[in-house]
PDB file of C-alpha atoms in Angstrom:
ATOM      1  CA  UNK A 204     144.861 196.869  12.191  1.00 73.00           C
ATOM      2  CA  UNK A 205     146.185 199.514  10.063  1.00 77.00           C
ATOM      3  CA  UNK A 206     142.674 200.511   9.004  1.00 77.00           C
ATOM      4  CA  UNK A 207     141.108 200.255  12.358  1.00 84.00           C
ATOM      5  CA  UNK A 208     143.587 203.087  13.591  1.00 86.00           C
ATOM      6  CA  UNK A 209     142.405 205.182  10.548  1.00 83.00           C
ATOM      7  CA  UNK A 210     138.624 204.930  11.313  1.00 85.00           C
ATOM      8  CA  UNK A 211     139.533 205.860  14.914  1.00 88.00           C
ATOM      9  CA  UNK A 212     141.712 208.520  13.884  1.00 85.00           C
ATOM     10  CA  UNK A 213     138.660 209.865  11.564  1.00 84.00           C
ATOM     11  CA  UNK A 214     136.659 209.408  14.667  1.00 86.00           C
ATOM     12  CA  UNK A 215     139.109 211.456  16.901  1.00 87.00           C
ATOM     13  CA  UNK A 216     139.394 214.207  14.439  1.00 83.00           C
ATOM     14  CA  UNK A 217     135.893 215.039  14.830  1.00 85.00           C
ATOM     15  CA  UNK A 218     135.855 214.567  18.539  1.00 90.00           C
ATOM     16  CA  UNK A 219     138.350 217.679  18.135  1.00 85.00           C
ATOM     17  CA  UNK A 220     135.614 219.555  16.872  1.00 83.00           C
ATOM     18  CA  UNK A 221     134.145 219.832  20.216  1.00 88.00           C
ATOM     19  CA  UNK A 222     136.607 222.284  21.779  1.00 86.00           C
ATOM     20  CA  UNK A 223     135.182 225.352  22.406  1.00 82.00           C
ATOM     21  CA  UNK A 224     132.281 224.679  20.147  1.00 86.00           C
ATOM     22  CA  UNK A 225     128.692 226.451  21.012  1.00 90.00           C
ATOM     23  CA  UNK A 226     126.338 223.947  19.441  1.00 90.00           C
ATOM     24  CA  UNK A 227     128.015 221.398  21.088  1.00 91.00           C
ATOM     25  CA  UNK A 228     127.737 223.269  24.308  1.00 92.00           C
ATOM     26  CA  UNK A 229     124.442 223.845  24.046  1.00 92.00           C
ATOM     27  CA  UNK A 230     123.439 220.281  22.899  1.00 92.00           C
ATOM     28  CA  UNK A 231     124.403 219.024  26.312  1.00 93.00           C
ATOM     29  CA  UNK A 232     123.108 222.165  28.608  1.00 93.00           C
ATOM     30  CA  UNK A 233     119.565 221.556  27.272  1.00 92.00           C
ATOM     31  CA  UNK A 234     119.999 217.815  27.600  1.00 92.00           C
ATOM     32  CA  UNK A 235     121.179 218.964  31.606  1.00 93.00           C
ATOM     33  CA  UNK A 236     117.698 221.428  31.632  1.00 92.00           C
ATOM     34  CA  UNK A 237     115.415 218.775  30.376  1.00 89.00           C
ATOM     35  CA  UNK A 238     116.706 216.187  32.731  1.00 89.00           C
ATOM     36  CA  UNK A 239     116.002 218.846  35.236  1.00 88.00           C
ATOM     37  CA  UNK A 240     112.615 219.587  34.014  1.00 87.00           C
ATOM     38  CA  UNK A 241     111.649 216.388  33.677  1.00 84.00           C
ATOM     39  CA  UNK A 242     112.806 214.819  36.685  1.00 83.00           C
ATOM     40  CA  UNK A 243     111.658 217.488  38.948  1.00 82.00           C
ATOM     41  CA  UNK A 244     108.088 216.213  39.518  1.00 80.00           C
ATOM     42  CA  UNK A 245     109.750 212.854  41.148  1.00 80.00           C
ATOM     43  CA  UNK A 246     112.405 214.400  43.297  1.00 82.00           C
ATOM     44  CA  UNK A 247     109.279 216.923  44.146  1.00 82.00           C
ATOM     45  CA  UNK A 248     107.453 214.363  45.151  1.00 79.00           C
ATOM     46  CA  UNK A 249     109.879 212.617  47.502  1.00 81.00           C
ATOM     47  CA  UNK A 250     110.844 215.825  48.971  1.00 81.00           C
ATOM     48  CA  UNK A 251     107.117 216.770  49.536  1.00 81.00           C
ATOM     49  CA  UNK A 252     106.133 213.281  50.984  1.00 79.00           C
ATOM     50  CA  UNK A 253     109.819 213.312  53.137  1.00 82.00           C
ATOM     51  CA  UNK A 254     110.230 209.706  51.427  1.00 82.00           C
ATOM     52  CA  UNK A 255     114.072 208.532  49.164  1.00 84.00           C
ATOM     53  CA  UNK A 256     114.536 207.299  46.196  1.00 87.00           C
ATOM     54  CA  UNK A 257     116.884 204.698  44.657  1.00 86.00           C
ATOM     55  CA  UNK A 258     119.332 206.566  42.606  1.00 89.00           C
ATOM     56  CA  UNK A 259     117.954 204.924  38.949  1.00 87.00           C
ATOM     57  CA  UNK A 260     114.597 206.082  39.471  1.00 85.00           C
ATOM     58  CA  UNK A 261     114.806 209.407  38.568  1.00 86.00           C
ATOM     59  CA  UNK A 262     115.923 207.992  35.065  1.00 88.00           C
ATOM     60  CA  UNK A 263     113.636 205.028  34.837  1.00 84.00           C
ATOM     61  CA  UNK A 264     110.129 207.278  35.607  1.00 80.00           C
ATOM     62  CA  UNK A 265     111.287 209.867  33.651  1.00 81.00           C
ATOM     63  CA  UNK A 266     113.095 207.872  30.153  1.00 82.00           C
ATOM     64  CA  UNK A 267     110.901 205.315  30.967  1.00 74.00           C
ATOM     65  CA  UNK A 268     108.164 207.168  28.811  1.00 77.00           C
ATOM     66  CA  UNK A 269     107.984 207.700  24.790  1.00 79.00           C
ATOM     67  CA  UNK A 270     107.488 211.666  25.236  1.00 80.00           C
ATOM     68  CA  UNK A 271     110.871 212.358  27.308  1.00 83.00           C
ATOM     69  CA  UNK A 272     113.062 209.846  25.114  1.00 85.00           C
ATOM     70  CA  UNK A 273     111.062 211.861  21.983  1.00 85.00           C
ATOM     71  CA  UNK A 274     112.017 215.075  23.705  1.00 84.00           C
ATOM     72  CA  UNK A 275     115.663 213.895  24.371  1.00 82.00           C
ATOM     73  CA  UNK A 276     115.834 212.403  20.587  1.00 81.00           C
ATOM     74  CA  UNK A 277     115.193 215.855  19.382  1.00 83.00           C
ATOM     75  CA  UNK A 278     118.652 216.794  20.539  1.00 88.00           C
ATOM     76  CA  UNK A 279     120.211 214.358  17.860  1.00 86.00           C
ATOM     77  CA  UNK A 280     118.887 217.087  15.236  1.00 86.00           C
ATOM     78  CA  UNK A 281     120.952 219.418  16.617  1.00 87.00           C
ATOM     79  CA  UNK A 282     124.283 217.527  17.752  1.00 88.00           C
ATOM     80  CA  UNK A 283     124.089 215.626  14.006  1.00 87.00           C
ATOM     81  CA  UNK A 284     122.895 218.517  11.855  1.00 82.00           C
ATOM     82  CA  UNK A 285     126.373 218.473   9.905  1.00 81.00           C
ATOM     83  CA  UNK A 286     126.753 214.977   9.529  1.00 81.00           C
ATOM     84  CA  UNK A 287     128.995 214.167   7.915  1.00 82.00           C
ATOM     85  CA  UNK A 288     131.540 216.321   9.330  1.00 77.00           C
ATOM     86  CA  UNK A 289     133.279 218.246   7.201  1.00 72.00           C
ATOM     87  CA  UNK A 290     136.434 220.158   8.765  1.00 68.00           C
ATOM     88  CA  UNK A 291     139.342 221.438   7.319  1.00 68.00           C
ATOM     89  CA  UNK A 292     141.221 218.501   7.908  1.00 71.00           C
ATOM     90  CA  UNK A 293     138.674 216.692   6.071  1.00 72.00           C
ATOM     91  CA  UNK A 294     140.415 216.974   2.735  1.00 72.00           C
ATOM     92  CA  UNK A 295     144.125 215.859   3.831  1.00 73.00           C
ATOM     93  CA  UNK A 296     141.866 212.810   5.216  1.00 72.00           C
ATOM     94  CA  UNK A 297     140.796 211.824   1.582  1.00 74.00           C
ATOM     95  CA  UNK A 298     143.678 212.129   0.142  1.00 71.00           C
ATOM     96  CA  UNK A 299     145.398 209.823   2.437  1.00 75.00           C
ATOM     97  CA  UNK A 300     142.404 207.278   2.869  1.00 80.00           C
ATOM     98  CA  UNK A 301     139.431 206.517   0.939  1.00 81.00           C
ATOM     99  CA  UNK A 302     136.077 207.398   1.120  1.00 82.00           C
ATOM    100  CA  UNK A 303     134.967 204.234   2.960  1.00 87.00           C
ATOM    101  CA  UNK A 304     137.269 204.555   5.539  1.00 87.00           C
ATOM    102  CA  UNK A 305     137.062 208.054   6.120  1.00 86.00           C
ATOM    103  CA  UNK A 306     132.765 207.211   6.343  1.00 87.00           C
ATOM    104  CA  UNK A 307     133.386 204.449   9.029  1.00 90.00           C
ATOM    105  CA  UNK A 308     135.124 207.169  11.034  1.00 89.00           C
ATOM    106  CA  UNK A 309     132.078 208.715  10.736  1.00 90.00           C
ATOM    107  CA  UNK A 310     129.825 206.654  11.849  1.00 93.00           C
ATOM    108  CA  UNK A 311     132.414 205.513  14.973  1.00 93.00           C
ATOM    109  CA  UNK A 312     132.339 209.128  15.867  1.00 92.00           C
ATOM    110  CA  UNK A 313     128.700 208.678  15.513  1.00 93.00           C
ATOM    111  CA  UNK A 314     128.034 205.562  17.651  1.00 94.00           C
ATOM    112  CA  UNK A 315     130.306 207.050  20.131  1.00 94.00           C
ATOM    113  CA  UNK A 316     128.732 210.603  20.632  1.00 93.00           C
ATOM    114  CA  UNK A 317     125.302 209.020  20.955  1.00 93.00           C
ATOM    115  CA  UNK A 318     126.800 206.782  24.062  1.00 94.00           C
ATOM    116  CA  UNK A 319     128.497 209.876  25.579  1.00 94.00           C
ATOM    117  CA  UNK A 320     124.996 211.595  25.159  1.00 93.00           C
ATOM    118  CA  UNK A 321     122.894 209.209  26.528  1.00 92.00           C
ATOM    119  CA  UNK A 322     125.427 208.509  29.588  1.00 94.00           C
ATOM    120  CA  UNK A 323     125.348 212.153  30.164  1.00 95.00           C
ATOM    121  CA  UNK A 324     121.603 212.127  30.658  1.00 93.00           C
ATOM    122  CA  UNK A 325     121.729 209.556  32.612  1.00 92.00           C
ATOM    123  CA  UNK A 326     124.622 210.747  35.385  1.00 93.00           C
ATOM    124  CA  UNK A 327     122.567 213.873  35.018  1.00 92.00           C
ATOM    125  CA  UNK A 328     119.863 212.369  36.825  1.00 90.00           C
ATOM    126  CA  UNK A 329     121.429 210.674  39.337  1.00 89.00           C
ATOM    127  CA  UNK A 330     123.152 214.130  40.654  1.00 89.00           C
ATOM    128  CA  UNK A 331     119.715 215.147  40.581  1.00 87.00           C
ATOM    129  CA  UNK A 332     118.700 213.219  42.559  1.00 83.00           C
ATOM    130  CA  UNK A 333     120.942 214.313  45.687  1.00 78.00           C
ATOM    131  CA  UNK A 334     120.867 213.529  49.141  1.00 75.00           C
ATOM    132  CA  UNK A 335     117.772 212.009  48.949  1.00 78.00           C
ATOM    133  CA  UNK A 336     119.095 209.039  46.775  1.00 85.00           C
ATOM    134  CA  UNK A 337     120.408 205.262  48.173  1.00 86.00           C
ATOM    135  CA  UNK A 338     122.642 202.915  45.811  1.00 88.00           C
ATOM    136  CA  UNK A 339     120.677 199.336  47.164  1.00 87.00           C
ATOM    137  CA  UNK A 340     119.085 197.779  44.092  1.00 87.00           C
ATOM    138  CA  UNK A 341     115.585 197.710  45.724  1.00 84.00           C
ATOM    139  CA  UNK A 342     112.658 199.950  44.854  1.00 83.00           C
ATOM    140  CA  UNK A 343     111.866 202.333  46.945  1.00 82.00           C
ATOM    141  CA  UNK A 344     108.630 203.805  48.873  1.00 80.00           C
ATOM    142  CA  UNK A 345     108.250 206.727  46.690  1.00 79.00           C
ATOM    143  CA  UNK A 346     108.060 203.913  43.256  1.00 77.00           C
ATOM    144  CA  UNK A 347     105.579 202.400  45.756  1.00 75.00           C
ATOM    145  CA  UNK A 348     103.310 205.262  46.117  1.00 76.00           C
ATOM    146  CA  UNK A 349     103.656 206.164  42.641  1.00 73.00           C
ATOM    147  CA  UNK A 350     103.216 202.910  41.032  1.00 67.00           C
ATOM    148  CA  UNK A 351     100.138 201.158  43.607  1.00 64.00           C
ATOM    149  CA  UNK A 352      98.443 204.329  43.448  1.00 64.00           C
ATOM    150  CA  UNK A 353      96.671 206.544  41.369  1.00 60.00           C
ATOM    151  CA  UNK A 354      99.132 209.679  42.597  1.00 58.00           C
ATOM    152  CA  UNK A 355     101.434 208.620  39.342  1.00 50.00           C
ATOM    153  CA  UNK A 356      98.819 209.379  36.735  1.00 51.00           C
ATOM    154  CA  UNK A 357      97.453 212.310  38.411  1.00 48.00           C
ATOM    155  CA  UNK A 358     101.035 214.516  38.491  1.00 42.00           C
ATOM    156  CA  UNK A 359     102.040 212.487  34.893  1.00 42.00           C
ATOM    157  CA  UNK A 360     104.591 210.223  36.042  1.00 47.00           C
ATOM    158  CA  UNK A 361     104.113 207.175  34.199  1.00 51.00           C
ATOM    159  CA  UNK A 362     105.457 204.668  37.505  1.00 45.00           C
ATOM    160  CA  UNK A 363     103.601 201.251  36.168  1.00 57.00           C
ATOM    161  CA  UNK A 364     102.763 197.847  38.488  1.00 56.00           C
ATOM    162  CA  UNK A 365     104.417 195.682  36.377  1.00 60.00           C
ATOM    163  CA  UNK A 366     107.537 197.683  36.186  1.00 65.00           C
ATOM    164  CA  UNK A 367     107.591 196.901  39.824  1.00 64.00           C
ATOM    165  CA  UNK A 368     106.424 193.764  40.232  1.00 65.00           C
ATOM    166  CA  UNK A 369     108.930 192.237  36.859  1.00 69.00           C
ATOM    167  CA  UNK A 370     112.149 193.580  37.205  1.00 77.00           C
ATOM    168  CA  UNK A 371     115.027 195.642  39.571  1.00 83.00           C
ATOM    169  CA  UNK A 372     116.049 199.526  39.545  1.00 85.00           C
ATOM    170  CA  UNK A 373     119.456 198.344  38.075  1.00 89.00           C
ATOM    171  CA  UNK A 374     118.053 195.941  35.252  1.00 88.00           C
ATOM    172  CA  UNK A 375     115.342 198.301  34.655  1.00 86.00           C
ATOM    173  CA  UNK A 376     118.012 200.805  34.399  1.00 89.00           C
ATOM    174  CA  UNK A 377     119.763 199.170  32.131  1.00 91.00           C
ATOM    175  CA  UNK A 378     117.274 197.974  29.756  1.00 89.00           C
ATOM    176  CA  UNK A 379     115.568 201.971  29.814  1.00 90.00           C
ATOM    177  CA  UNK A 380     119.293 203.432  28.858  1.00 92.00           C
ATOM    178  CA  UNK A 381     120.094 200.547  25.881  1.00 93.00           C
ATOM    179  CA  UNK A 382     116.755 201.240  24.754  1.00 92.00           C
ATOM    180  CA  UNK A 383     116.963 204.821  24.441  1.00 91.00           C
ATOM    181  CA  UNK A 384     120.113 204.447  22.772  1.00 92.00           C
ATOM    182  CA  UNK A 385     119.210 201.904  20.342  1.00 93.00           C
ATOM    183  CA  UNK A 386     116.497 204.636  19.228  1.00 92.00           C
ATOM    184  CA  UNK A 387     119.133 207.789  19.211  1.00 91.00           C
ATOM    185  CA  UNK A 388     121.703 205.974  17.280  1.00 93.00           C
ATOM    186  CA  UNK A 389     118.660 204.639  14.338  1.00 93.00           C
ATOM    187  CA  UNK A 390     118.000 208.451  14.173  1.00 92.00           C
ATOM    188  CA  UNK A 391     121.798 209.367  13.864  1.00 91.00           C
ATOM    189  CA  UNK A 392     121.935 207.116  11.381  1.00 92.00           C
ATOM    190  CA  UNK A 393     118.492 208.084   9.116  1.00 92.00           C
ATOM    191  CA  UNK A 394     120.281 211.691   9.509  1.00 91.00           C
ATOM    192  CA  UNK A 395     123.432 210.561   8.272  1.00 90.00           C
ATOM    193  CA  UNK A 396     122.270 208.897   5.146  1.00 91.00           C
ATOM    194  CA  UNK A 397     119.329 211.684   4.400  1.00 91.00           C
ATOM    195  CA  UNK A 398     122.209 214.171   4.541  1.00 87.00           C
ATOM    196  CA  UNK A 399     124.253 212.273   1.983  1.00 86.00           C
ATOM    197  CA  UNK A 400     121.297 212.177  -0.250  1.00 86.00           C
ATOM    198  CA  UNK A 401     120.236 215.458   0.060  1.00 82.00           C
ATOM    199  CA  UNK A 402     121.713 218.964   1.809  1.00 78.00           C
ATOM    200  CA  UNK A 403     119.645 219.472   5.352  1.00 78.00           C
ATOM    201  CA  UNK A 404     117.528 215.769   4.041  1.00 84.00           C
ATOM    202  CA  UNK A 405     118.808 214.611   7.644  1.00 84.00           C
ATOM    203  CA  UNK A 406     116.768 217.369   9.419  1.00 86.00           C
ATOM    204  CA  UNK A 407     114.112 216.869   7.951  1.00 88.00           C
ATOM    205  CA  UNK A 408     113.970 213.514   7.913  1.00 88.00           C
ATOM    206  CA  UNK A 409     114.895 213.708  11.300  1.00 87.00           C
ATOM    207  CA  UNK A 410     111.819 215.612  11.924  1.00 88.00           C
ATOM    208  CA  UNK A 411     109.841 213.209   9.957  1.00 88.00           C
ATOM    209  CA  UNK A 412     111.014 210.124  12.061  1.00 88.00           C
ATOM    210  CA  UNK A 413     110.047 211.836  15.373  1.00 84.00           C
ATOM    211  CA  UNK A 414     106.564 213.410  13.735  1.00 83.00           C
ATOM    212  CA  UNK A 415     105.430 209.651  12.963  1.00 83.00           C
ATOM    213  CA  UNK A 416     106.755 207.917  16.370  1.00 78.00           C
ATOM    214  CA  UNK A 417     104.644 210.833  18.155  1.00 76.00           C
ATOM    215  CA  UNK A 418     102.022 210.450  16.126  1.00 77.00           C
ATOM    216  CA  UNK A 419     101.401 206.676  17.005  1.00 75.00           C
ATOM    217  CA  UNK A 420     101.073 207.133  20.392  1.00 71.00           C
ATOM    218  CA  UNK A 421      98.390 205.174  21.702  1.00 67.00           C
ATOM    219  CA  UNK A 422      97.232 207.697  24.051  1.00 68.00           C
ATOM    220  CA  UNK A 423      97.137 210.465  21.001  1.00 66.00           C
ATOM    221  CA  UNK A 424      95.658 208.211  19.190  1.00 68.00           C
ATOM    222  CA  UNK A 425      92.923 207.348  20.841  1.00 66.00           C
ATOM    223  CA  UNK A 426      91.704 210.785  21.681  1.00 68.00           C
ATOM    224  CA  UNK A 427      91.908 211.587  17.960  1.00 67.00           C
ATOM    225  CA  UNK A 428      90.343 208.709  16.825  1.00 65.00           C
ATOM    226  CA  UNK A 429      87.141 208.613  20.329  1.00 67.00           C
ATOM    227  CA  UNK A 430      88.983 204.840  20.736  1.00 64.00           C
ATOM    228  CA  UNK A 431      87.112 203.312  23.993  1.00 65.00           C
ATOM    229  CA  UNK A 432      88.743 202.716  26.540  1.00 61.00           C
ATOM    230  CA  UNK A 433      87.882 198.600  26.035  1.00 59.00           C
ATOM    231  CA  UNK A 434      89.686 198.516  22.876  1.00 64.00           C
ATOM    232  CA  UNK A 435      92.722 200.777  23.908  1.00 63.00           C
ATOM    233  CA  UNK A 436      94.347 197.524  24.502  1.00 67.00           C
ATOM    234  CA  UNK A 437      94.694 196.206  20.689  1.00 68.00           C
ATOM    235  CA  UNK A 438      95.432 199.877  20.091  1.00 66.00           C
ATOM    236  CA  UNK A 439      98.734 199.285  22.334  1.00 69.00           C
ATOM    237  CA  UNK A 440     100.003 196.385  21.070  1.00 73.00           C
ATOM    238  CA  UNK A 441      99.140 197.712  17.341  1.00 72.00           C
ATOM    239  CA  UNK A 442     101.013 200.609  17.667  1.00 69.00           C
ATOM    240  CA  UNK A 443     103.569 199.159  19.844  1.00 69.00           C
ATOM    241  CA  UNK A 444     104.905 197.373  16.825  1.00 74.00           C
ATOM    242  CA  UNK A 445     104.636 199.959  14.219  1.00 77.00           C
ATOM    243  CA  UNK A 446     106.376 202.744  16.588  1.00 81.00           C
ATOM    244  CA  UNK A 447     109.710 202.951  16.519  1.00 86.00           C
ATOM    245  CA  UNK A 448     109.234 205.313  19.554  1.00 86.00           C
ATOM    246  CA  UNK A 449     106.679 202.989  21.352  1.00 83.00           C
ATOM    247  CA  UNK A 450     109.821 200.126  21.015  1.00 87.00           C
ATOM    248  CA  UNK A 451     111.638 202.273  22.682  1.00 87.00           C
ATOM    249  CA  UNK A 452     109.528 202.781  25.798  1.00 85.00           C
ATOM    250  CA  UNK A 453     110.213 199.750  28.446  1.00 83.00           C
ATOM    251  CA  UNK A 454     106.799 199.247  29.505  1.00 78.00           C
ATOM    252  CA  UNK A 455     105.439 199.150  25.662  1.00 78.00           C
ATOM    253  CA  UNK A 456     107.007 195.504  25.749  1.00 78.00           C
ATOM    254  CA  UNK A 457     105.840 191.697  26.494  1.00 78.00           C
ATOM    255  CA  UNK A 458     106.055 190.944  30.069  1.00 71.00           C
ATOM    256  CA  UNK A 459     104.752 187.444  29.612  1.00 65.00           C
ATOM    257  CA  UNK A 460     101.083 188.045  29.569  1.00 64.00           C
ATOM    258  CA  UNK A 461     100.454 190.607  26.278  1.00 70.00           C
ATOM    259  CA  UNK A 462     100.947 190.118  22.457  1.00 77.00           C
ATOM    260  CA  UNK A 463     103.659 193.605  22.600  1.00 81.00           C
ATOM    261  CA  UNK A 464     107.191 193.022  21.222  1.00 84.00           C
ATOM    262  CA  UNK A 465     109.546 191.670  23.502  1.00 87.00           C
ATOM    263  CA  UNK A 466     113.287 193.534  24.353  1.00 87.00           C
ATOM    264  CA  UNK A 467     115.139 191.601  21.816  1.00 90.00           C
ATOM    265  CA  UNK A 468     112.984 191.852  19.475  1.00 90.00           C
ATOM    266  CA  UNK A 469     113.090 196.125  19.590  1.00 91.00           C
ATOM    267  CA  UNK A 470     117.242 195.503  20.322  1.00 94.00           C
ATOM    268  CA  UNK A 471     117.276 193.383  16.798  1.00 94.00           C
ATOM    269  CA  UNK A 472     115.013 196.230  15.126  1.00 93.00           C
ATOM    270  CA  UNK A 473     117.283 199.347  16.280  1.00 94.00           C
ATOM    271  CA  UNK A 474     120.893 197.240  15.520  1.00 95.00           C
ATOM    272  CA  UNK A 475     119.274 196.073  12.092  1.00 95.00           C
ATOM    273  CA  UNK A 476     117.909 199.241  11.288  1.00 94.00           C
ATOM    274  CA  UNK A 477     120.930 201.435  12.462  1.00 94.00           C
ATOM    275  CA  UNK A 478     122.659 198.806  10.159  1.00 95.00           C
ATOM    276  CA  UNK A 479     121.265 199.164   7.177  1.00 95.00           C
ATOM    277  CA  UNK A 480     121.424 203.147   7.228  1.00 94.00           C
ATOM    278  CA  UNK A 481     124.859 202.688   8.004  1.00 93.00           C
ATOM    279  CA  UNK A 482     125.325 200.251   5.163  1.00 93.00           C
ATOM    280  CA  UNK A 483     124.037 203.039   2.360  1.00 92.00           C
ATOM    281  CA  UNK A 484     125.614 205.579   4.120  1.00 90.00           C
ATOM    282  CA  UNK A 485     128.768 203.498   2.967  1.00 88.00           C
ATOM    283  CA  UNK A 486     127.639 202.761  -0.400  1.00 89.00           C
ATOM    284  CA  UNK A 487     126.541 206.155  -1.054  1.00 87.00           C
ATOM    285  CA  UNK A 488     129.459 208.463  -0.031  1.00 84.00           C
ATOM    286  CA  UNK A 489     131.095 206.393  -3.341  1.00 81.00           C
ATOM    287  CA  UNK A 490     129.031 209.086  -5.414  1.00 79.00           C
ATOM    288  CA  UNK A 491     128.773 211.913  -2.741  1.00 73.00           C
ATOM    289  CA  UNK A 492     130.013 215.344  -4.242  1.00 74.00           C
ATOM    290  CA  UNK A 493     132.142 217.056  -1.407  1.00 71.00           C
ATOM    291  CA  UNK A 494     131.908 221.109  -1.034  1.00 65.00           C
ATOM    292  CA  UNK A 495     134.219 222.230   1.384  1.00 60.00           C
ATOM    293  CA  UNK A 496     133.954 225.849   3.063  1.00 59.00           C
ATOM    294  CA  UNK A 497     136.532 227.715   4.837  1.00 52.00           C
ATOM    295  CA  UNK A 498     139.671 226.343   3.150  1.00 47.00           C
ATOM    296  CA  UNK A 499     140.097 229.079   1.099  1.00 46.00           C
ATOM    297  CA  UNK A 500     143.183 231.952   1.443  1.00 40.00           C
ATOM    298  CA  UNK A 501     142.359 235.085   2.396  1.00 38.00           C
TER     299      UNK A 501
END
């Protein structure tokens, strides 16, 4: 129990860090702008077409496609940058712990900045939403028009039938948000390690990671590649297995009728893989030379 309040205190520590900091200020006004950017199309919509929405929709049409969780992902560069943190009170820490503690408060502080980020988003757009939102967990006509017509595709918001016809705003919701996290929190933790390894190896490999999930998009690459239309089907489920960003869009999954990975399944891949990173993170802070800035007198 002892060592559980250390990690947390680690954790908290770092959480301290936030006070009055600009990068962490700015992390979560551009997550606030792109939720507005993205979301505005929807909300346009209804307002245009004098129609509501349910209050998860927003979130679900807009998360609910590999490019805005890509978008959002890009974020974690910035909030994670200086993984792992090292403060002033960073040194103290070591000398009272060891290294594999102090690293476990890392990664807690980790785990739990990703969930505060990804919450945030999502409150974000509900209060975009407004007055034009109801709490009842049935969809509503705009997901209608959007989703049994072809007005989705032609203003690029990606409302699909089966989304509709398989599931509820709330567990669509829910599965959209765990989803996006599962992703965020694999990055976090291919930053972490990549910045152990290497100084700045976390942005770039950061960069990396998002390059290849964009890069296997179906849709990109298809027009690349002059795939038919006929055969863009195997190209789906192909590349919905080798993605790590097509896992963790909701309607790049097995419904019951296609050969695409199922939710577990992409839940089992982001907790293993988030795992493992986390694992070598742990083994390699063991040999990881600390240089610490700003401690010195003046």
């Amino acid at each position: 129990m002892y060592k559980v309040m250390l990690v947390w205190q680690t954790a908290k520590a770092d959480f301290r860090g936030w006070r009055r900091n600009p990068k962490i200020l700015l992390v979560f006004g551009l997550a606030f702008i792109v939720c507005f950017l993205l979301s505005d199309k929807v909300i346009r919509f209804a307002e245009t077409h004098d129609t509501l929405l349910q209050i998860a929709e927003p979130f679900i049409w807009t998360f609910g496609d590999a490019e805005s969780v890509l978008i959002i992902s890009l974020l974690l560069l910035l909030l994670f940058s200086d993984m792992p943190n090292l403060g002033n009170e960073v040194p103290l820490f070591l000398v009272r712990i060891n290294r594999r503690i102090w690293m476990l408060g890392q990664i807690l502080y980790l785990l739990m900045a990703t969930v505060i980020l990804v919450c945030f988003i999502l409150l974000s757009t509900c209060v975009l939403a407004g007055a034009r939102a109801y709490p009842a967990n049935l969809w509503s006509s705009t997901a209608a028009i959007l989703g049994y017509s072809d007005i989705g595709n032609q203003i690029a918001i990606p409302a699909f039938v089966k989304v509709l016809e398989l599931s509820f705003p709330y567990e669509c919701m829910l599965h959209i948000f765990c989803l996006m996290l599962g992703y965020s929190i694999l990055m976090g933790s291919l930053i972490l390690y990549l910045n152990l390894c290497r100084q700045n190896g976390g942005m770039i490999g950061g960069i990396l990671f998002s390059g290849y999930g964009f890069l296997l998009n179906p849709q990109t690459i298809a027009e690349w590649l002059g795939i038919p239309k006929e055969r863009m089907n195997v190209a789906n489920i192909m590349f919905g297995w080798l993605s790590p960003l097509n896992q963790a869009t909701y309607y790049m999954h097995n419904f019951g009728y296609d050969n695409l990975p199922k939710l577990w399944m992409s839940y089992v891949f982001f907790v293993a893989g988030s795992f493992v990173f986390f694992g070598l993170s742990v083994f390699r802070i063991r040999k990881y030379n600390f240089h610490f800035t700003g401690t010195e007198s003046k």
